[in-house]
Short mmCIF file of N, CA and C in Angstrom, two decimals:
data_model
loop_
_atom_site.label_atom_id
_atom_site.label_comp_id
_atom_site.label_asym_id
_atom_site.label_seq_id
_atom_site.Cartn_x
_atom_site.Cartn_y
_atom_site.Cartn_z
N GLU A 743 0.83 -1.20 0.00
CA GLU A 743 0.00 0.00 0.00
C GLU A 743 0.87 1.25 0.00
N ALA A 744 1.87 1.29 0.87
CA ALA A 744 2.75 2.47 0.94
C ALA A 744 3.53 2.64 -0.36
N GLN A 745 3.93 1.50 -0.95
CA GLN A 745 4.66 1.56 -2.22
C GLN A 745 3.78 2.12 -3.32
N LEU A 746 2.54 1.69 -3.35
CA LEU A 746 1.61 2.18 -4.36
C LEU A 746 1.40 3.68 -4.20
N GLN A 747 1.26 4.12 -2.97
CA GLN A 747 1.10 5.56 -2.72
C GLN A 747 2.34 6.33 -3.15
N SER A 748 3.50 5.74 -2.91
CA SER A 748 4.75 6.38 -3.32
C SER A 748 4.82 6.51 -4.83
N VAL A 749 4.44 5.45 -5.53
CA VAL A 749 4.43 5.47 -6.99
C VAL A 749 3.44 6.51 -7.50
N MET A 750 2.25 6.53 -6.92
CA MET A 750 1.23 7.49 -7.35
C MET A 750 1.69 8.92 -7.11
N LYS A 751 2.33 9.16 -5.98
CA LYS A 751 2.82 10.50 -5.66
C LYS A 751 3.85 10.95 -6.69
N ILE A 752 4.78 10.07 -7.01
CA ILE A 752 5.82 10.40 -7.98
C ILE A 752 5.21 10.67 -9.35
N MET A 753 4.24 9.84 -9.74
CA MET A 753 3.60 10.03 -11.04
C MET A 753 2.82 11.35 -11.09
N GLU A 754 2.25 11.76 -9.97
CA GLU A 754 1.53 13.04 -9.92
C GLU A 754 2.50 14.22 -9.97
N GLU A 755 3.66 14.06 -9.34
CA GLU A 755 4.62 15.16 -9.27
C GLU A 755 5.44 15.32 -10.55
N ALA A 756 5.54 14.26 -11.35
CA ALA A 756 6.39 14.29 -12.54
C ALA A 756 6.03 15.40 -13.52
N PRO A 757 4.75 15.60 -13.87
CA PRO A 757 4.45 16.68 -14.82
C PRO A 757 4.85 18.07 -14.29
N ASN A 758 4.66 18.31 -12.99
CA ASN A 758 5.06 19.60 -12.42
C ASN A 758 6.57 19.77 -12.46
N ALA A 759 7.29 18.70 -12.20
CA ALA A 759 8.75 18.77 -12.23
C ALA A 759 9.23 19.05 -13.66
N ARG A 760 8.57 18.43 -14.63
CA ARG A 760 8.93 18.67 -16.03
C ARG A 760 8.65 20.12 -16.41
N ARG A 761 7.49 20.61 -15.99
CA ARG A 761 7.15 22.02 -16.26
C ARG A 761 8.18 22.96 -15.64
N ALA A 762 8.61 22.64 -14.42
CA ALA A 762 9.60 23.48 -13.75
C ALA A 762 10.91 23.51 -14.53
N LEU A 763 11.30 22.35 -15.06
CA LEU A 763 12.52 22.31 -15.87
C LEU A 763 12.37 23.14 -17.15
N LEU A 764 11.20 23.04 -17.78
CA LEU A 764 10.96 23.84 -18.99
C LEU A 764 10.96 25.33 -18.67
N GLU A 765 10.36 25.71 -17.55
CA GLU A 765 10.38 27.11 -17.13
C GLU A 765 11.81 27.56 -16.85
N ASN A 766 12.57 26.69 -16.22
CA ASN A 766 13.96 27.01 -15.93
C ASN A 766 14.74 27.21 -17.22
N HIS A 767 14.43 26.40 -18.22
CA HIS A 767 15.06 26.54 -19.53
C HIS A 767 14.78 27.93 -20.11
N ASP A 768 13.52 28.33 -20.06
CA ASP A 768 13.15 29.67 -20.55
C ASP A 768 13.85 30.76 -19.75
N ASN A 769 13.90 30.58 -18.43
CA ASN A 769 14.57 31.57 -17.58
C ASN A 769 16.06 31.65 -17.90
N LEU A 770 16.68 30.50 -18.15
CA LEU A 770 18.10 30.50 -18.50
C LEU A 770 18.35 31.24 -19.80
N LEU A 771 17.45 31.06 -20.76
CA LEU A 771 17.59 31.79 -22.03
C LEU A 771 17.47 33.30 -21.80
N SER A 772 16.54 33.70 -20.95
CA SER A 772 16.37 35.12 -20.63
C SER A 772 17.61 35.68 -19.93
N VAL A 773 18.14 34.92 -18.99
CA VAL A 773 19.35 35.35 -18.28
C VAL A 773 20.52 35.46 -19.26
N ALA A 774 20.64 34.49 -20.15
CA ALA A 774 21.72 34.53 -21.13
C ALA A 774 21.59 35.75 -22.04
N ASP A 775 20.38 36.04 -22.50
CA ASP A 775 20.16 37.23 -23.33
C ASP A 775 20.51 38.50 -22.57
N TYR A 776 20.07 38.58 -21.32
CA TYR A 776 20.36 39.75 -20.50
C TYR A 776 21.87 39.93 -20.32
N CYS A 777 22.54 38.85 -19.96
CA CYS A 777 23.98 38.93 -19.73
C CYS A 777 24.72 39.33 -21.01
N HIS A 778 24.29 38.78 -22.13
CA HIS A 778 24.93 39.10 -23.40
C HIS A 778 24.75 40.57 -23.74
N SER A 779 23.52 41.06 -23.66
CA SER A 779 23.28 42.47 -24.00
C SER A 779 23.94 43.40 -22.97
N ASN A 780 23.93 43.01 -21.71
CA ASN A 780 24.55 43.81 -20.67
C ASN A 780 26.06 43.91 -20.90
N TYR A 781 26.65 42.80 -21.27
CA TYR A 781 28.10 42.78 -21.50
C TYR A 781 28.46 43.65 -22.70
N LEU A 782 27.63 43.63 -23.74
CA LEU A 782 27.90 44.44 -24.92
C LEU A 782 27.70 45.92 -24.66
N GLN A 783 26.73 46.27 -23.82
CA GLN A 783 26.41 47.68 -23.56
C GLN A 783 27.39 48.35 -22.61
N VAL A 784 27.93 47.59 -21.71
CA VAL A 784 28.78 48.17 -20.66
C VAL A 784 30.24 47.98 -21.06
N SER A 785 30.80 48.99 -21.68
CA SER A 785 32.20 48.87 -22.08
C SER A 785 33.14 49.36 -20.97
N ALA A 786 32.69 50.36 -20.20
CA ALA A 786 33.55 50.92 -19.15
C ALA A 786 33.65 49.99 -17.94
N CYS A 787 32.57 49.30 -17.64
CA CYS A 787 32.54 48.44 -16.45
C CYS A 787 32.49 46.98 -16.86
N CYS A 788 33.39 46.58 -17.71
CA CYS A 788 33.38 45.19 -18.19
C CYS A 788 33.53 44.19 -17.06
N MET A 789 34.36 44.53 -16.08
CA MET A 789 34.56 43.59 -14.97
C MET A 789 33.28 43.40 -14.17
N LYS A 790 32.53 44.49 -14.00
CA LYS A 790 31.27 44.39 -13.27
C LYS A 790 30.29 43.50 -14.04
N ALA A 791 30.20 43.70 -15.34
CA ALA A 791 29.31 42.88 -16.17
C ALA A 791 29.76 41.43 -16.15
N LEU A 792 31.06 41.21 -16.19
CA LEU A 792 31.59 39.85 -16.16
C LEU A 792 31.26 39.17 -14.83
N GLU A 793 31.43 39.88 -13.73
CA GLU A 793 31.11 39.32 -12.41
C GLU A 793 29.62 39.02 -12.28
N GLU A 794 28.80 39.93 -12.79
CA GLU A 794 27.36 39.70 -12.75
C GLU A 794 26.99 38.47 -13.57
N THR A 795 27.61 38.32 -14.73
CA THR A 795 27.37 37.15 -15.57
C THR A 795 27.80 35.87 -14.86
N LYS A 796 28.96 35.91 -14.21
CA LYS A 796 29.43 34.74 -13.45
C LYS A 796 28.43 34.37 -12.35
N ASN A 797 27.94 35.38 -11.64
CA ASN A 797 26.98 35.11 -10.56
C ASN A 797 25.69 34.51 -11.09
N PHE A 798 25.16 35.07 -12.18
CA PHE A 798 23.95 34.51 -12.78
C PHE A 798 24.18 33.08 -13.25
N THR A 799 25.34 32.85 -13.85
CA THR A 799 25.66 31.51 -14.34
C THR A 799 25.73 30.51 -13.19
N THR A 800 26.39 30.89 -12.12
CA THR A 800 26.51 30.01 -10.96
C THR A 800 25.15 29.70 -10.36
N GLN A 801 24.32 30.72 -10.19
CA GLN A 801 22.98 30.52 -9.62
C GLN A 801 22.12 29.65 -10.54
N SER A 802 22.21 29.89 -11.83
CA SER A 802 21.40 29.13 -12.78
C SER A 802 21.81 27.67 -12.81
N LEU A 803 23.11 27.43 -12.84
CA LEU A 803 23.59 26.04 -12.86
C LEU A 803 23.23 25.31 -11.57
N ALA A 804 23.31 26.01 -10.45
CA ALA A 804 22.93 25.40 -9.18
C ALA A 804 21.45 25.04 -9.18
N SER A 805 20.63 25.91 -9.73
CA SER A 805 19.19 25.65 -9.79
C SER A 805 18.89 24.44 -10.67
N VAL A 806 19.52 24.39 -11.83
CA VAL A 806 19.30 23.26 -12.74
C VAL A 806 19.80 21.97 -12.10
N ALA A 807 20.96 22.01 -11.48
CA ALA A 807 21.50 20.81 -10.82
C ALA A 807 20.56 20.33 -9.72
N TYR A 808 20.00 21.25 -8.95
CA TYR A 808 19.07 20.87 -7.89
C TYR A 808 17.82 20.21 -8.47
N GLN A 809 17.26 20.80 -9.53
CA GLN A 809 16.05 20.23 -10.13
C GLN A 809 16.32 18.86 -10.72
N ILE A 810 17.44 18.71 -11.39
CA ILE A 810 17.78 17.41 -11.98
C ILE A 810 18.00 16.38 -10.88
N ASN A 811 18.67 16.78 -9.80
CA ASN A 811 18.87 15.87 -8.67
C ASN A 811 17.54 15.44 -8.07
N SER A 812 16.62 16.38 -7.92
CA SER A 812 15.30 16.05 -7.37
C SER A 812 14.57 15.07 -8.28
N LEU A 813 14.61 15.32 -9.58
CA LEU A 813 13.96 14.40 -10.52
C LEU A 813 14.62 13.02 -10.50
N ALA A 814 15.95 13.00 -10.44
CA ALA A 814 16.66 11.72 -10.41
C ALA A 814 16.29 10.94 -9.15
N ASN A 815 16.21 11.61 -8.02
CA ASN A 815 15.81 10.93 -6.78
C ASN A 815 14.39 10.40 -6.88
N SER A 816 13.50 11.16 -7.49
CA SER A 816 12.13 10.69 -7.67
C SER A 816 12.09 9.46 -8.57
N MET A 817 12.88 9.50 -9.64
CA MET A 817 12.92 8.35 -10.54
C MET A 817 13.48 7.11 -9.83
N LEU A 818 14.51 7.30 -9.03
CA LEU A 818 15.07 6.17 -8.27
C LEU A 818 14.03 5.60 -7.31
N SER A 819 13.29 6.47 -6.65
CA SER A 819 12.24 6.01 -5.74
C SER A 819 11.18 5.23 -6.50
N LEU A 820 10.82 5.74 -7.67
CA LEU A 820 9.83 5.06 -8.50
C LEU A 820 10.33 3.68 -8.92
N LEU A 821 11.57 3.62 -9.36
CA LEU A 821 12.14 2.33 -9.78
C LEU A 821 12.24 1.36 -8.61
N GLU A 822 12.60 1.85 -7.43
CA GLU A 822 12.66 0.98 -6.25
C GLU A 822 11.28 0.45 -5.89
N ALA A 823 10.28 1.30 -5.96
CA ALA A 823 8.92 0.87 -5.65
C ALA A 823 8.45 -0.16 -6.67
N GLN A 824 8.75 0.06 -7.94
CA GLN A 824 8.34 -0.90 -8.96
C GLN A 824 9.10 -2.21 -8.81
N THR A 825 10.36 -2.14 -8.43
CA THR A 825 11.15 -3.35 -8.19
C THR A 825 10.54 -4.16 -7.04
N ASN A 826 10.14 -3.48 -5.98
CA ASN A 826 9.50 -4.17 -4.86
C ASN A 826 8.18 -4.79 -5.27
N GLN A 827 7.41 -4.10 -6.10
CA GLN A 827 6.15 -4.66 -6.59
C GLN A 827 6.41 -5.91 -7.43
N LEU A 828 7.43 -5.86 -8.27
CA LEU A 828 7.77 -7.03 -9.10
C LEU A 828 8.23 -8.20 -8.24
N ARG A 829 9.00 -7.92 -7.20
CA ARG A 829 9.43 -9.00 -6.29
C ARG A 829 8.22 -9.65 -5.61
N HIS A 830 7.28 -8.82 -5.21
CA HIS A 830 6.07 -9.34 -4.58
C HIS A 830 5.28 -10.21 -5.57
N LEU A 831 5.15 -9.73 -6.80
CA LEU A 831 4.45 -10.52 -7.83
C LEU A 831 5.18 -11.83 -8.11
N GLU A 832 6.50 -11.76 -8.19
CA GLU A 832 7.30 -12.96 -8.43
C GLU A 832 7.09 -13.98 -7.32
N SER A 833 7.08 -13.50 -6.10
CA SER A 833 6.86 -14.39 -4.95
C SER A 833 5.48 -15.04 -5.03
N SER A 834 4.48 -14.25 -5.37
CA SER A 834 3.12 -14.78 -5.50
C SER A 834 3.03 -15.82 -6.60
N ILE A 835 3.67 -15.54 -7.73
CA ILE A 835 3.66 -16.49 -8.85
C ILE A 835 4.36 -17.78 -8.46
N ASN A 836 5.49 -17.67 -7.76
CA ASN A 836 6.21 -18.87 -7.32
C ASN A 836 5.35 -19.72 -6.39
N LEU A 837 4.61 -19.09 -5.49
CA LEU A 837 3.71 -19.84 -4.60
C LEU A 837 2.61 -20.55 -5.39
N ILE A 838 2.06 -19.86 -6.38
CA ILE A 838 1.00 -20.47 -7.21
C ILE A 838 1.56 -21.65 -7.98
N VAL A 839 2.76 -21.51 -8.54
CA VAL A 839 3.38 -22.60 -9.30
C VAL A 839 3.62 -23.80 -8.38
N LYS A 840 4.13 -23.57 -7.18
CA LYS A 840 4.36 -24.67 -6.24
C LYS A 840 3.05 -25.36 -5.89
N PHE A 841 2.00 -24.57 -5.69
CA PHE A 841 0.69 -25.13 -5.38
C PHE A 841 0.19 -26.00 -6.53
N ILE A 842 0.32 -25.52 -7.74
CA ILE A 842 -0.13 -26.28 -8.92
C ILE A 842 0.67 -27.56 -9.07
N ILE A 843 1.98 -27.49 -8.88
CA ILE A 843 2.83 -28.68 -9.00
C ILE A 843 2.45 -29.70 -7.94
N GLN A 844 2.20 -29.26 -6.72
CA GLN A 844 1.81 -30.19 -5.66
C GLN A 844 0.46 -30.83 -5.97
N ASN A 845 -0.47 -30.05 -6.47
CA ASN A 845 -1.78 -30.60 -6.81
C ASN A 845 -1.69 -31.59 -7.96
N ASN A 846 -0.82 -31.35 -8.92
CA ASN A 846 -0.65 -32.28 -10.04
C ASN A 846 -0.02 -33.59 -9.58
N LYS A 847 0.84 -33.53 -8.59
CA LYS A 847 1.47 -34.75 -8.07
C LYS A 847 0.46 -35.60 -7.32
N MET A 848 -0.54 -34.97 -6.72
CA MET A 848 -1.54 -35.70 -5.95
C MET A 848 -2.48 -36.48 -6.86
N TYR A 849 -2.66 -36.02 -8.06
CA TYR A 849 -3.63 -36.68 -8.95
C TYR A 849 -2.96 -37.57 -9.90
#
């Protein structure tokens, strides 16, 4: 029961996580455009523009890494839950096979 709830929760969260990644992609493009135009416009303060670009890049990469890590952990949880479900099914099938074999030996 808990495994099924875990699987259902992950399946419900997956579309939102995907949307967040797509939004992050759009945000990264906006940041890249801003940094590019800012760097071209500011000739006197190139170091300031460069530092600002570095900061945006660091923050953006950290955000993407966090989101990917969260999705990867969710996928691992999903795979673990499915593996446990398959083990349970395998065990049930093995019991049924043993029961059938024993019944066939009796007749």
